[in-house]
PDB file of C-alpha atoms in Angstrom:
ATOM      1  CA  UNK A   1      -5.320   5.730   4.541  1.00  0.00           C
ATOM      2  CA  UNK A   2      -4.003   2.285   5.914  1.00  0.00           C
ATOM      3  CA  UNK A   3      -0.301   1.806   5.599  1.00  0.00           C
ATOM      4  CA  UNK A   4       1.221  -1.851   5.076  1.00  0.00           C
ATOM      5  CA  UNK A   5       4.728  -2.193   5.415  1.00  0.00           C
ATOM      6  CA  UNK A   6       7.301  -5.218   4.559  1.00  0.00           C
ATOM      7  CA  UNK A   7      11.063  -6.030   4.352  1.00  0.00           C
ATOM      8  CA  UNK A   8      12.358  -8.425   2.012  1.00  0.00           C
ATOM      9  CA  UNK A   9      15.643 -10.120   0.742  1.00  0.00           C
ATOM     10  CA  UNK A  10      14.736  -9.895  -2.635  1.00  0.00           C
ATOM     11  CA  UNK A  11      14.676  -7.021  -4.545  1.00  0.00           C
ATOM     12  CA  UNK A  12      14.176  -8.809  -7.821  1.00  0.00           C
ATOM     13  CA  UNK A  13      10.826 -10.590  -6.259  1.00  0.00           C
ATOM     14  CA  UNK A  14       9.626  -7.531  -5.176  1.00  0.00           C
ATOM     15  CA  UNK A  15      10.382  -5.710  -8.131  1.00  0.00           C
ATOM     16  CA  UNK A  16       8.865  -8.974 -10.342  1.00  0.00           C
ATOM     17  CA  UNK A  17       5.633  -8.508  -8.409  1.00  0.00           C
ATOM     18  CA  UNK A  18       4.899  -5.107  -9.321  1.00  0.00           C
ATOM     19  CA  UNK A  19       6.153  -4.765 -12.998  1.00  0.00           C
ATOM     20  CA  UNK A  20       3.620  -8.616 -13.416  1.00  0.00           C
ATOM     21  CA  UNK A  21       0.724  -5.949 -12.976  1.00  0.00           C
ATOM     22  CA  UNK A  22       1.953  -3.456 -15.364  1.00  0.00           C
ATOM     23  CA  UNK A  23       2.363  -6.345 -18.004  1.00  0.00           C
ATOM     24  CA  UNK A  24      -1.020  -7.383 -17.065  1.00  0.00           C
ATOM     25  CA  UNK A  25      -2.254  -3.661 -17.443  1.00  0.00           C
ATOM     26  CA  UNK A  26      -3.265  -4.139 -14.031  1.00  0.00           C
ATOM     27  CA  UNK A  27      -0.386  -1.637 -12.395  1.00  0.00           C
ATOM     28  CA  UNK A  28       0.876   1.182 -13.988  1.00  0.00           C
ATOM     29  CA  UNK A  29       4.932   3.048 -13.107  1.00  0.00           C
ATOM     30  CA  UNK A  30       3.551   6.296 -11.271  1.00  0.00           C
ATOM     31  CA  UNK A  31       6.550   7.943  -9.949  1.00  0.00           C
ATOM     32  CA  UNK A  32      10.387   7.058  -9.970  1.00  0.00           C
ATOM     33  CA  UNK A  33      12.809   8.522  -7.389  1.00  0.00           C
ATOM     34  CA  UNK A  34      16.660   8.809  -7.399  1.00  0.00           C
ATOM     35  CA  UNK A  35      16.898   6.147 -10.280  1.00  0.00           C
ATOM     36  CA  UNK A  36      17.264   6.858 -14.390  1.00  0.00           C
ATOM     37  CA  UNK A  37      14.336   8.911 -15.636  1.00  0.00           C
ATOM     38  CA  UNK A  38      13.178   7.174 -18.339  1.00  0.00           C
ATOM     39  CA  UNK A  39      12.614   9.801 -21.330  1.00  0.00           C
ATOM     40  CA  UNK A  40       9.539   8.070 -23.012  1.00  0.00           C
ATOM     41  CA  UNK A  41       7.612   7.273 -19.240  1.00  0.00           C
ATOM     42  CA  UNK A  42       9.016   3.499 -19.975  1.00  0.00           C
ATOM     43  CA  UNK A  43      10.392   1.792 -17.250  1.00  0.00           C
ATOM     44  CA  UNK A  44      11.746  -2.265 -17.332  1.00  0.00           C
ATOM     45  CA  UNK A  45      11.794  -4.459 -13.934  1.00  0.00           C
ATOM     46  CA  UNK A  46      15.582  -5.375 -15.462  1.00  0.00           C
ATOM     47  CA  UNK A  47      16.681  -1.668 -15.905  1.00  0.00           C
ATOM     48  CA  UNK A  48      14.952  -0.319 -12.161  1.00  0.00           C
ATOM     49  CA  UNK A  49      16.571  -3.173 -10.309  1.00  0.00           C
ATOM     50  CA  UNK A  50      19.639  -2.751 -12.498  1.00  0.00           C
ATOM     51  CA  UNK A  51      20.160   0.836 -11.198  1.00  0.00           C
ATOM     52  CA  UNK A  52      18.711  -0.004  -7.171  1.00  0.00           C
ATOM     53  CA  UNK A  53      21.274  -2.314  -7.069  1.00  0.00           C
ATOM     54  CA  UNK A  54      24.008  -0.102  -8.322  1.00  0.00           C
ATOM     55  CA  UNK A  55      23.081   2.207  -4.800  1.00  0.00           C
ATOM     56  CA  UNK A  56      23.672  -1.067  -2.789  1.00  0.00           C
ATOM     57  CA  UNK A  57      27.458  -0.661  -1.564  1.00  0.00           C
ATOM     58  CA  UNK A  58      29.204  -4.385  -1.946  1.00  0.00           C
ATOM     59  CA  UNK A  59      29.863  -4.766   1.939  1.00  0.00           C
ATOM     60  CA  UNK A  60      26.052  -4.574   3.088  1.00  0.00           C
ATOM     61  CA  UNK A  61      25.413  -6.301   5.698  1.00  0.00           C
ATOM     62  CA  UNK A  62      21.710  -5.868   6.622  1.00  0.00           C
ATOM     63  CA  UNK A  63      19.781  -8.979   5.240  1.00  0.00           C
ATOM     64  CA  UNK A  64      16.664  -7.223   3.961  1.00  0.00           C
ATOM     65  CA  UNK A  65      17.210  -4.596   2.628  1.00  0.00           C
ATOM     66  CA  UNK A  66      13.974  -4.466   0.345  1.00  0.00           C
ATOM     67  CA  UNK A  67      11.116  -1.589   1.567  1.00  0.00           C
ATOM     68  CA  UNK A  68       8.155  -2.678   0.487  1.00  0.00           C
ATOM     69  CA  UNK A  69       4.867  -0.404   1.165  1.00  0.00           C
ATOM     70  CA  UNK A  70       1.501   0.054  -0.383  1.00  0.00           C
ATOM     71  CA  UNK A  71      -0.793   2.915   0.669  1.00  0.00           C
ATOM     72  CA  UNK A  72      -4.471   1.979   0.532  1.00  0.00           C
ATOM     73  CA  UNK A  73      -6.807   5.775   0.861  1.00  0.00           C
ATOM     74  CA  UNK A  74     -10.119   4.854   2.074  1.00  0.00           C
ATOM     75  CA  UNK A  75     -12.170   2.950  -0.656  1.00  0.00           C
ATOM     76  CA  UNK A  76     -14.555   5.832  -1.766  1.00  0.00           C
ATOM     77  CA  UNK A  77     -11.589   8.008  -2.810  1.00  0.00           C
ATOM     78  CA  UNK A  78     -10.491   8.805  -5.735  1.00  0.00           C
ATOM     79  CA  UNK A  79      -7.116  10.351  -6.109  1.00  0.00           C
ATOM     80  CA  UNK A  80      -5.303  11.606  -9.387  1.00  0.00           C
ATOM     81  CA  UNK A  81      -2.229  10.788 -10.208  1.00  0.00           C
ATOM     82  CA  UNK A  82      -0.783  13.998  -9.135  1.00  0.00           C
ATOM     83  CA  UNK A  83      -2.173  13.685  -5.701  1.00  0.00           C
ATOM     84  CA  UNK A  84      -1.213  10.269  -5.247  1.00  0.00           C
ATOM     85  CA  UNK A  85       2.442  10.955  -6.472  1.00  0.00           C
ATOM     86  CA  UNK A  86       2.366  13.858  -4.033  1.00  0.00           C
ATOM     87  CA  UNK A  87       1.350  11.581  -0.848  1.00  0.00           C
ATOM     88  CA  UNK A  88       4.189   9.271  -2.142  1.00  0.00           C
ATOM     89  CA  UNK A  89       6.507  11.701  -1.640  1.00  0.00           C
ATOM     90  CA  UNK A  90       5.566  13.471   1.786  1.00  0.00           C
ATOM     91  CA  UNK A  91       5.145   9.761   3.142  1.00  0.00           C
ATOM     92  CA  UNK A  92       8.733   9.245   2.047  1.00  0.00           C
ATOM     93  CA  UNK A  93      10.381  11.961   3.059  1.00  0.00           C
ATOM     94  CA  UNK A  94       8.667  11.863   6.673  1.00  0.00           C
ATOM     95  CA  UNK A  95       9.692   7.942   7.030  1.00  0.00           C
ATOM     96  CA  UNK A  96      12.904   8.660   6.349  1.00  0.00           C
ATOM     97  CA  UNK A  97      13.502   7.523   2.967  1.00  0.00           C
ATOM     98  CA  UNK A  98      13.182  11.120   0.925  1.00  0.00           C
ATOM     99  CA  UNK A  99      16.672  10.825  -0.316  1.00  0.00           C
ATOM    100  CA  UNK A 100      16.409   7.083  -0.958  1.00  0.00           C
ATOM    101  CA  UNK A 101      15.906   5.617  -4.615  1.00  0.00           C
ATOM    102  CA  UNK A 102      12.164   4.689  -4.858  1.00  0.00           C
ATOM    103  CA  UNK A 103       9.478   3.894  -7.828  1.00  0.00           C
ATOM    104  CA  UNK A 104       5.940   4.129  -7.296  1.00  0.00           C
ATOM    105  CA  UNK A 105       3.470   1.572  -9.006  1.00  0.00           C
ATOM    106  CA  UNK A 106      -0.522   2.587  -9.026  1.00  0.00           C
ATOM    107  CA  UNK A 107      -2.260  -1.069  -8.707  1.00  0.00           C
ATOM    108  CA  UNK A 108      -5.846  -0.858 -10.214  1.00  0.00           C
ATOM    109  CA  UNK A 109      -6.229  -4.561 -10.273  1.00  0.00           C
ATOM    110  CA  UNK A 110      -9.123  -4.567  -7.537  1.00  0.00           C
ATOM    111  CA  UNK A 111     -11.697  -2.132  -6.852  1.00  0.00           C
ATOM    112  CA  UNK A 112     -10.209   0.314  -4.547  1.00  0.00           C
ATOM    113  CA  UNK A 113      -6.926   1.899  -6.070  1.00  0.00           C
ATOM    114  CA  UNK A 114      -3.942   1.557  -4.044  1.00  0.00           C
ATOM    115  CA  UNK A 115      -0.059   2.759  -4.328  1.00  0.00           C
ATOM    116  CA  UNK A 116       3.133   0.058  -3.990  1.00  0.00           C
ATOM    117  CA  UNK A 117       6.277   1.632  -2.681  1.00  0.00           C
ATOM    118  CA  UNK A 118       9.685  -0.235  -3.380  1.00  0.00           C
ATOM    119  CA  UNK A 119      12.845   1.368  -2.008  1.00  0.00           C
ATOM    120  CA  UNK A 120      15.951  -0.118  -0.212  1.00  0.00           C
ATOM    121  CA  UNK A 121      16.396   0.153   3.315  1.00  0.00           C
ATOM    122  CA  UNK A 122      20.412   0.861   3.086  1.00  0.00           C
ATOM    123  CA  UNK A 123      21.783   4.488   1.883  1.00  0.00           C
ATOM    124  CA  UNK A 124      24.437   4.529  -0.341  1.00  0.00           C
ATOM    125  CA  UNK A 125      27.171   4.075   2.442  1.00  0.00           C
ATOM    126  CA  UNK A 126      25.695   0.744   3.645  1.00  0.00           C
ATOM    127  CA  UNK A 127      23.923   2.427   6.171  1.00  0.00           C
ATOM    128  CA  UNK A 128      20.278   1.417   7.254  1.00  0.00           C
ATOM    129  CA  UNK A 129      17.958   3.765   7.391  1.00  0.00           C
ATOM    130  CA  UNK A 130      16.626   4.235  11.203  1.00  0.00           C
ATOM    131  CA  UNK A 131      13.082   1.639  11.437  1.00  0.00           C
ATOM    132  CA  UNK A 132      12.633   2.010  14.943  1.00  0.00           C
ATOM    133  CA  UNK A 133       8.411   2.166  15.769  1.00  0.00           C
ATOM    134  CA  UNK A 134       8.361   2.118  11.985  1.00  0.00           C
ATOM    135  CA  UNK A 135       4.892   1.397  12.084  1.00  0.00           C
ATOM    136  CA  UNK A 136       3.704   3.925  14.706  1.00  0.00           C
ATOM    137  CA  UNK A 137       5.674   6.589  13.087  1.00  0.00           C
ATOM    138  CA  UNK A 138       3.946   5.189   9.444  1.00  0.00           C
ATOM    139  CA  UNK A 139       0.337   5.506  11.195  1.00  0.00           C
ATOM    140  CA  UNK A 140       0.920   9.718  12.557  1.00  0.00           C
ATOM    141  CA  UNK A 141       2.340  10.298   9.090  1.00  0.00           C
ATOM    142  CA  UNK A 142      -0.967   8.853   7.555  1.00  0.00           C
ATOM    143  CA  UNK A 143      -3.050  10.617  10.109  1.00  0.00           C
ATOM    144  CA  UNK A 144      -1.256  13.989   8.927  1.00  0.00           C
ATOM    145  CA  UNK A 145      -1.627  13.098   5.216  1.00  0.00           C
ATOM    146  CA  UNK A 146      -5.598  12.591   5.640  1.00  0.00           C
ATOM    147  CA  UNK A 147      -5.905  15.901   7.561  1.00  0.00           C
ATOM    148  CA  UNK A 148      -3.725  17.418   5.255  1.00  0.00           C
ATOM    149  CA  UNK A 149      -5.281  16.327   1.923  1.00  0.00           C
ATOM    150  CA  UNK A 150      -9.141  15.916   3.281  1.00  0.00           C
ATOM    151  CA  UNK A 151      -8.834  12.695   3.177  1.00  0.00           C
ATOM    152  CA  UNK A 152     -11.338  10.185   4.194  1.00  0.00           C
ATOM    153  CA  UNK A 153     -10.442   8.291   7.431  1.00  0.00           C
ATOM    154  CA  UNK A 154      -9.815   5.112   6.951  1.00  0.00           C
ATOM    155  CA  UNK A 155      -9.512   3.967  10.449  1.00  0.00           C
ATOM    156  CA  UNK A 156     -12.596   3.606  11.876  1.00  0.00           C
ATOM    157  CA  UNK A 157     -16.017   2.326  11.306  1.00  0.00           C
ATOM    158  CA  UNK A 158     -17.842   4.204   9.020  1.00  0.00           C
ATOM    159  CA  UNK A 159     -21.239   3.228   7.404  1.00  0.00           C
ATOM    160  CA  UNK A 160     -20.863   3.750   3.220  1.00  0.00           C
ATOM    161  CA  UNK A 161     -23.309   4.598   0.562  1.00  0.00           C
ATOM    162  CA  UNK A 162     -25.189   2.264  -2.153  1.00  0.00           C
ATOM    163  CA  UNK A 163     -25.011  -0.902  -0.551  1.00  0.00           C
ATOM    164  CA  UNK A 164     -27.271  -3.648  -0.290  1.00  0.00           C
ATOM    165  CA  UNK A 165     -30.282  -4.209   1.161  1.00  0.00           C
ATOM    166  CA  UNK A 166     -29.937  -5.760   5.028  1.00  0.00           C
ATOM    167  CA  UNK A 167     -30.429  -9.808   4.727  1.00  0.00           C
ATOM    168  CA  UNK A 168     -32.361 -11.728   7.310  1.00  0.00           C
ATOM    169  CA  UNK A 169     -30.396 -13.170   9.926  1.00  0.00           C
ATOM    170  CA  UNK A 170     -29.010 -17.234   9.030  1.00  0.00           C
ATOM    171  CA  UNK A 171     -31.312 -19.752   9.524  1.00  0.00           C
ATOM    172  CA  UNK A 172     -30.209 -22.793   9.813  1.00  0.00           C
ATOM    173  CA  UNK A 173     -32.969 -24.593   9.010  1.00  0.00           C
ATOM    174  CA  UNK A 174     -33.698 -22.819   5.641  1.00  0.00           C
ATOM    175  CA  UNK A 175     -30.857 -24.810   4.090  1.00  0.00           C
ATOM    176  CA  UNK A 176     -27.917 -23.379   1.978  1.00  0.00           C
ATOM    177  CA  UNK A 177     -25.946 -22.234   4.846  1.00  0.00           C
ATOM    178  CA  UNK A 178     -22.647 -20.730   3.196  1.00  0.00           C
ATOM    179  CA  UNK A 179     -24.802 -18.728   0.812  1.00  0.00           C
ATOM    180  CA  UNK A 180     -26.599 -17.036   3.682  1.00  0.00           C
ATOM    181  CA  UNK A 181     -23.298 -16.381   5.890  1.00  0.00           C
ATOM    182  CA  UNK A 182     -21.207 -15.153   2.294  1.00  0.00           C
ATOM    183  CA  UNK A 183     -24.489 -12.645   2.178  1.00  0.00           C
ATOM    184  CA  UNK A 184     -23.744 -11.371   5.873  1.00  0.00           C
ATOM    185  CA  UNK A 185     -20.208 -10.708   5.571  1.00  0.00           C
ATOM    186  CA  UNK A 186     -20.817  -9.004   2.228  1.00  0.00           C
ATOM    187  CA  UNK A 187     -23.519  -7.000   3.817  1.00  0.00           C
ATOM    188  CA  UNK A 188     -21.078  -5.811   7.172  1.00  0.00           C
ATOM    189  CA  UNK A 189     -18.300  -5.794   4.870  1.00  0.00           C
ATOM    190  CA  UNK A 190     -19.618  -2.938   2.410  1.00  0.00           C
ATOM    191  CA  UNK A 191     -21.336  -1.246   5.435  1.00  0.00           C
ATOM    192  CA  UNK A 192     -18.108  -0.675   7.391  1.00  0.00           C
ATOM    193  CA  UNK A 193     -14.513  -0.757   7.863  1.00  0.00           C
ATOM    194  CA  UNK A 194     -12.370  -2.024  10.486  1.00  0.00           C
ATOM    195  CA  UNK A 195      -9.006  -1.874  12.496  1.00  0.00           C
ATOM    196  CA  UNK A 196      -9.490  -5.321  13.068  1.00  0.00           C
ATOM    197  CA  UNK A 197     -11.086  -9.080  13.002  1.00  0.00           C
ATOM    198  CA  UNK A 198     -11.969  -8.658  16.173  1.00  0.00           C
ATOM    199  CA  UNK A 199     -13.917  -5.249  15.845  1.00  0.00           C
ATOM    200  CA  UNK A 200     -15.450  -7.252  12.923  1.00  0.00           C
ATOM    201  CA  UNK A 201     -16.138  -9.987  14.333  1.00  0.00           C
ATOM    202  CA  UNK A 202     -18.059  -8.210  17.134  1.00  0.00           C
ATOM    203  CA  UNK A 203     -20.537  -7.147  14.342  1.00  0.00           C
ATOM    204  CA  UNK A 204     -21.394 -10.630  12.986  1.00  0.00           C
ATOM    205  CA  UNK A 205     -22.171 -11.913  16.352  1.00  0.00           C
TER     206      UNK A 205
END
């Protein structure tokens, strides 16, 4: 499960971004933390960043103070929404931000189903919330989440199931060059995943 974290000054961008999908049926509200439980499941971008910003003491002085997270499991999962509300939490509360107001958004808009985080990165005092090796800590808690859950890895090559059949390698001189480089990268790219362009890269060559 790959972990991609953000900061932002805008809480009404990042909130807009999120509640788009849901309006496009391509997102859907999964879980809401420390903000007005909604009784019919029906929750507005207005009336979320309405009540975040009510938490937000007037004399804060960190710029961003927007968390912005999505959690991506490995692309041949498939998680319920009772699992992925539970990972939500645990990932929360071991960053740091259990006690923070948070809403969870499932994304379905491409193939492999993903989670967006939004929470504030002040407590109610004004406070921010400690981000030091926010990413390394982000990455063990991951770890522990796939070992706890059974979770397929996500973070290192690993050849996948029903894919396409190997093309040749590009020729130059059989024309239609993008066409046979697209097919390539399509091929490596449903065979494997990677840490990063390099390790990719490695495998085109």
């Amino acid at each position: 499960m790959i972990a991609k974290i953000s900061s932002s000054n805008s809480l009404a961008a990042t909130l807009g971004y999120n509640f788009k999908k849901v309006e496009k049926h391509e997102a859907s509200v999964l879980l809401v933390q420390g903000l007005f439980q909604a009784e019919n499941g029906i929750y507005s971008r207005s009336q979320v960043l309405a009540d975040m910003l009510q938490t937000i003491p007037p004399r804060c002085h960190t710029k961003k103070a927007v968390f912005h997270c999505s959690l991506n499991p490995h692309p041949d999962e498939k998680l319920s929404d009772e699992a992925l509300s539970q990972i939500a939490r645990e990932y929360m509360g071991a960053l740091g931000y259990g006690g923070q107001p948070y809403i969870v958004f499932r994304h379905n808009d491409i193939p492999r189903e993903h989670i967006h985080i939004v929470s504030l990165r002040v407590d109610s005092e004004g406070r921010k919330i400690g981000d030091r090796f926010e990413r390394r800590r982000s990455k063990r808690i991951t770890d522990a989440l796939e070992r706890k859950y059974g979770l397929i890895p996500s973070g290192h090559s690993q050849k996948k199931k029903n894919v396409s059949a190997q093309p040749s390698a590009v020729d130059i001189d059989a024309g239609d060059i993008k066409r046979q480089v697209a097919a390539a990268v399509q091929y490596v790219l449903g065979r494997y995943a990677f840490q990063s362009v390099g390790e990719m890269n490695l495998l085109l060559t």
